[in-house]
């Protein structure tokens, strides 16, 4: 009887672990994957890839997904124009730990860094697709925020 209880406990722990390990997608991300018929595992593999901090710029499937997500979050319009004020307001809230801050630094990036990083990427050449434009902009902004945060430490 005790062995059975231990087995159920271990199974319960395993289920919790695997649920925690999976990326939790937001409703707009799920809608985009469903509408574009993209497998969640495909997007998750790209987002969870720890070999690089940046997104792949030449992955057509991911580019379509990111354009859809940017439109859903009002960061880009249907014609591929980036909405820089909205991007600034979005990224200023993100934790510094994702951009070169200390591992447990939950403090937000903040308005000055978000503004400088985003505006420094405003004159990037457009990608050949709206999605590629979104990915290139995100990579540029992430790169610049990381530089600014690391300089400030």
PDB file of C-alpha atoms in Angstrom, residues 31-145:
ATOM      1  CA  UNK A  31      -4.446  31.766 -31.937  1.00  0.00           C
ATOM      2  CA  UNK A  32      -1.549  32.492 -34.321  1.00  0.00           C
ATOM      3  CA  UNK A  33      -0.307  28.897 -34.223  1.00  0.00           C
ATOM      4  CA  UNK A  34      -3.841  27.594 -34.805  1.00  0.00           C
ATOM      5  CA  UNK A  35      -4.610  30.036 -37.646  1.00  0.00           C
ATOM      6  CA  UNK A  36      -1.282  29.365 -39.374  1.00  0.00           C
ATOM      7  CA  UNK A  37      -1.461  25.618 -38.623  1.00  0.00           C
ATOM      8  CA  UNK A  38       1.958  25.650 -36.929  1.00  0.00           C
ATOM      9  CA  UNK A  39       2.882  22.920 -34.459  1.00  0.00           C
ATOM     10  CA  UNK A  40       3.380  24.298 -30.930  1.00  0.00           C
ATOM     11  CA  UNK A  41       6.456  22.079 -30.509  1.00  0.00           C
ATOM     12  CA  UNK A  42       8.090  23.786 -33.495  1.00  0.00           C
ATOM     13  CA  UNK A  43       7.668  27.272 -31.997  1.00  0.00           C
ATOM     14  CA  UNK A  44       8.606  26.041 -28.529  1.00  0.00           C
ATOM     15  CA  UNK A  45      11.855  24.525 -29.844  1.00  0.00           C
ATOM     16  CA  UNK A  46      12.859  27.901 -31.309  1.00  0.00           C
ATOM     17  CA  UNK A  47      11.871  29.944 -28.249  1.00  0.00           C
ATOM     18  CA  UNK A  48      13.494  27.526 -25.793  1.00  0.00           C
ATOM     19  CA  UNK A  49      16.738  27.190 -27.813  1.00  0.00           C
ATOM     20  CA  UNK A  50      19.405  28.214 -25.297  1.00  0.00           C
ATOM     21  CA  UNK A  51      22.245  28.036 -27.817  1.00  0.00           C
ATOM     22  CA  UNK A  52      21.446  31.617 -28.861  1.00  0.00           C
ATOM     23  CA  UNK A  53      19.696  34.596 -27.326  1.00  0.00           C
ATOM     24  CA  UNK A  54      18.349  35.623 -30.734  1.00  0.00           C
ATOM     25  CA  UNK A  55      15.594  34.396 -33.017  1.00  0.00           C
ATOM     26  CA  UNK A  56      16.272  32.793 -36.416  1.00  0.00           C
ATOM     27  CA  UNK A  57      15.837  35.412 -39.140  1.00  0.00           C
ATOM     28  CA  UNK A  58      15.483  33.049 -42.110  1.00  0.00           C
ATOM     29  CA  UNK A  59      12.852  30.637 -40.796  1.00  0.00           C
ATOM     30  CA  UNK A  60       9.741  31.337 -42.903  1.00  0.00           C
ATOM     31  CA  UNK A  61       7.388  29.457 -40.578  1.00  0.00           C
ATOM     32  CA  UNK A  62       8.628  31.259 -37.463  1.00  0.00           C
ATOM     33  CA  UNK A  63       8.587  34.612 -39.302  1.00  0.00           C
ATOM     34  CA  UNK A  64       4.894  34.133 -40.183  1.00  0.00           C
ATOM     35  CA  UNK A  65       4.178  33.255 -36.564  1.00  0.00           C
ATOM     36  CA  UNK A  66       6.008  36.312 -35.206  1.00  0.00           C
ATOM     37  CA  UNK A  67       4.276  38.697 -37.636  1.00  0.00           C
ATOM     38  CA  UNK A  68       0.906  37.295 -36.558  1.00  0.00           C
ATOM     39  CA  UNK A  69       1.893  37.644 -32.900  1.00  0.00           C
ATOM     40  CA  UNK A  70       3.187  41.214 -33.407  1.00  0.00           C
ATOM     41  CA  UNK A  71      -0.102  42.166 -35.123  1.00  0.00           C
ATOM     42  CA  UNK A  72      -2.111  40.539 -32.300  1.00  0.00           C
ATOM     43  CA  UNK A  73      -0.091  42.486 -29.699  1.00  0.00           C
ATOM     44  CA  UNK A  74      -0.406  45.722 -31.747  1.00  0.00           C
ATOM     45  CA  UNK A  75       3.382  45.906 -32.280  1.00  0.00           C
ATOM     46  CA  UNK A  76       3.134  45.782 -36.089  1.00  0.00           C
ATOM     47  CA  UNK A  77       0.318  46.538 -38.501  1.00  0.00           C
ATOM     48  CA  UNK A  78      -1.054  44.271 -41.235  1.00  0.00           C
ATOM     49  CA  UNK A  79       1.266  45.980 -43.766  1.00  0.00           C
ATOM     50  CA  UNK A  80       4.401  45.225 -41.777  1.00  0.00           C
ATOM     51  CA  UNK A  81       4.891  48.706 -40.286  1.00  0.00           C
ATOM     52  CA  UNK A  82       6.357  48.435 -36.796  1.00  0.00           C
ATOM     53  CA  UNK A  83       4.618  50.436 -34.060  1.00  0.00           C
ATOM     54  CA  UNK A  84       7.626  51.713 -32.135  1.00  0.00           C
ATOM     55  CA  UNK A  85       5.729  53.410 -29.281  1.00  0.00           C
ATOM     56  CA  UNK A  86       3.865  50.171 -28.594  1.00  0.00           C
ATOM     57  CA  UNK A  87       7.099  48.163 -28.791  1.00  0.00           C
ATOM     58  CA  UNK A  88       8.712  50.505 -26.233  1.00  0.00           C
ATOM     59  CA  UNK A  89       5.720  50.124 -23.905  1.00  0.00           C
ATOM     60  CA  UNK A  90       5.886  46.346 -24.275  1.00  0.00           C
ATOM     61  CA  UNK A  91       9.630  45.816 -23.778  1.00  0.00           C
ATOM     62  CA  UNK A  92      10.011  48.297 -20.898  1.00  0.00           C
ATOM     63  CA  UNK A  93       8.090  45.810 -18.704  1.00  0.00           C
ATOM     64  CA  UNK A  94      10.271  42.779 -19.459  1.00  0.00           C
ATOM     65  CA  UNK A  95      12.631  41.537 -16.706  1.00  0.00           C
ATOM     66  CA  UNK A  96      16.260  42.636 -17.008  1.00  0.00           C
ATOM     67  CA  UNK A  97      17.422  39.041 -16.395  1.00  0.00           C
ATOM     68  CA  UNK A  98      16.539  38.196 -20.018  1.00  0.00           C
ATOM     69  CA  UNK A  99      18.861  40.889 -21.360  1.00  0.00           C
ATOM     70  CA  UNK A 100      22.151  40.347 -19.576  1.00  0.00           C
ATOM     71  CA  UNK A 101      20.956  41.268 -16.088  1.00  0.00           C
ATOM     72  CA  UNK A 102      21.653  39.090 -13.056  1.00  0.00           C
ATOM     73  CA  UNK A 103      19.907  35.686 -13.203  1.00  0.00           C
ATOM     74  CA  UNK A 104      17.390  36.685 -10.515  1.00  0.00           C
ATOM     75  CA  UNK A 105      16.923  40.314 -11.635  1.00  0.00           C
ATOM     76  CA  UNK A 106      13.159  40.638 -12.025  1.00  0.00           C
ATOM     77  CA  UNK A 107      13.308  44.457 -12.267  1.00  0.00           C
ATOM     78  CA  UNK A 108      11.823  45.723 -15.539  1.00  0.00           C
ATOM     79  CA  UNK A 109      14.067  46.981 -18.330  1.00  0.00           C
ATOM     80  CA  UNK A 110      12.476  50.405 -17.843  1.00  0.00           C
ATOM     81  CA  UNK A 111      11.540  53.252 -20.154  1.00  0.00           C
ATOM     82  CA  UNK A 112      15.003  54.822 -20.802  1.00  0.00           C
ATOM     83  CA  UNK A 113      16.643  51.559 -21.943  1.00  0.00           C
ATOM     84  CA  UNK A 114      13.541  50.381 -23.845  1.00  0.00           C
ATOM     85  CA  UNK A 115      13.332  53.723 -25.655  1.00  0.00           C
ATOM     86  CA  UNK A 116      17.022  53.953 -26.545  1.00  0.00           C
ATOM     87  CA  UNK A 117      17.196  50.329 -27.709  1.00  0.00           C
ATOM     88  CA  UNK A 118      14.012  50.507 -29.782  1.00  0.00           C
ATOM     89  CA  UNK A 119      14.783  53.843 -31.420  1.00  0.00           C
ATOM     90  CA  UNK A 120      18.332  52.693 -32.256  1.00  0.00           C
ATOM     91  CA  UNK A 121      16.725  49.932 -34.364  1.00  0.00           C
ATOM     92  CA  UNK A 122      14.181  52.165 -36.099  1.00  0.00           C
ATOM     93  CA  UNK A 123      16.135  52.511 -39.361  1.00  0.00           C
ATOM     94  CA  UNK A 124      16.796  48.825 -40.002  1.00  0.00           C
ATOM     95  CA  UNK A 125      16.239  47.806 -43.618  1.00  0.00           C
ATOM     96  CA  UNK A 126      12.905  46.017 -43.998  1.00  0.00           C
ATOM     97  CA  UNK A 127      12.983  42.254 -44.318  1.00  0.00           C
ATOM     98  CA  UNK A 128      11.671  40.576 -47.478  1.00  0.00           C
ATOM     99  CA  UNK A 129       8.570  39.569 -45.457  1.00  0.00           C
ATOM    100  CA  UNK A 130       6.671  41.296 -42.645  1.00  0.00           C
ATOM    101  CA  UNK A 131       7.648  38.444 -40.345  1.00  0.00           C
ATOM    102  CA  UNK A 132      11.329  38.820 -41.150  1.00  0.00           C
ATOM    103  CA  UNK A 133      11.042  42.546 -40.398  1.00  0.00           C
ATOM    104  CA  UNK A 134       9.543  41.662 -36.988  1.00  0.00           C
ATOM    105  CA  UNK A 135      12.267  39.105 -36.206  1.00  0.00           C
ATOM    106  CA  UNK A 136      15.078  41.450 -37.271  1.00  0.00           C
ATOM    107  CA  UNK A 137      13.601  44.266 -35.169  1.00  0.00           C
ATOM    108  CA  UNK A 138      13.210  42.020 -32.121  1.00  0.00           C
ATOM    109  CA  UNK A 139      16.781  40.729 -32.444  1.00  0.00           C
ATOM    110  CA  UNK A 140      18.127  44.264 -32.864  1.00  0.00           C
ATOM    111  CA  UNK A 141      16.211  45.561 -29.836  1.00  0.00           C
ATOM    112  CA  UNK A 142      17.183  42.548 -27.701  1.00  0.00           C
ATOM    113  CA  UNK A 143      20.858  42.981 -28.682  1.00  0.00           C
ATOM    114  CA  UNK A 144      20.827  46.707 -27.849  1.00  0.00           C
ATOM    115  CA  UNK A 145      18.981  46.249 -24.533  1.00  0.00           C
TER     116      UNK A 145
END
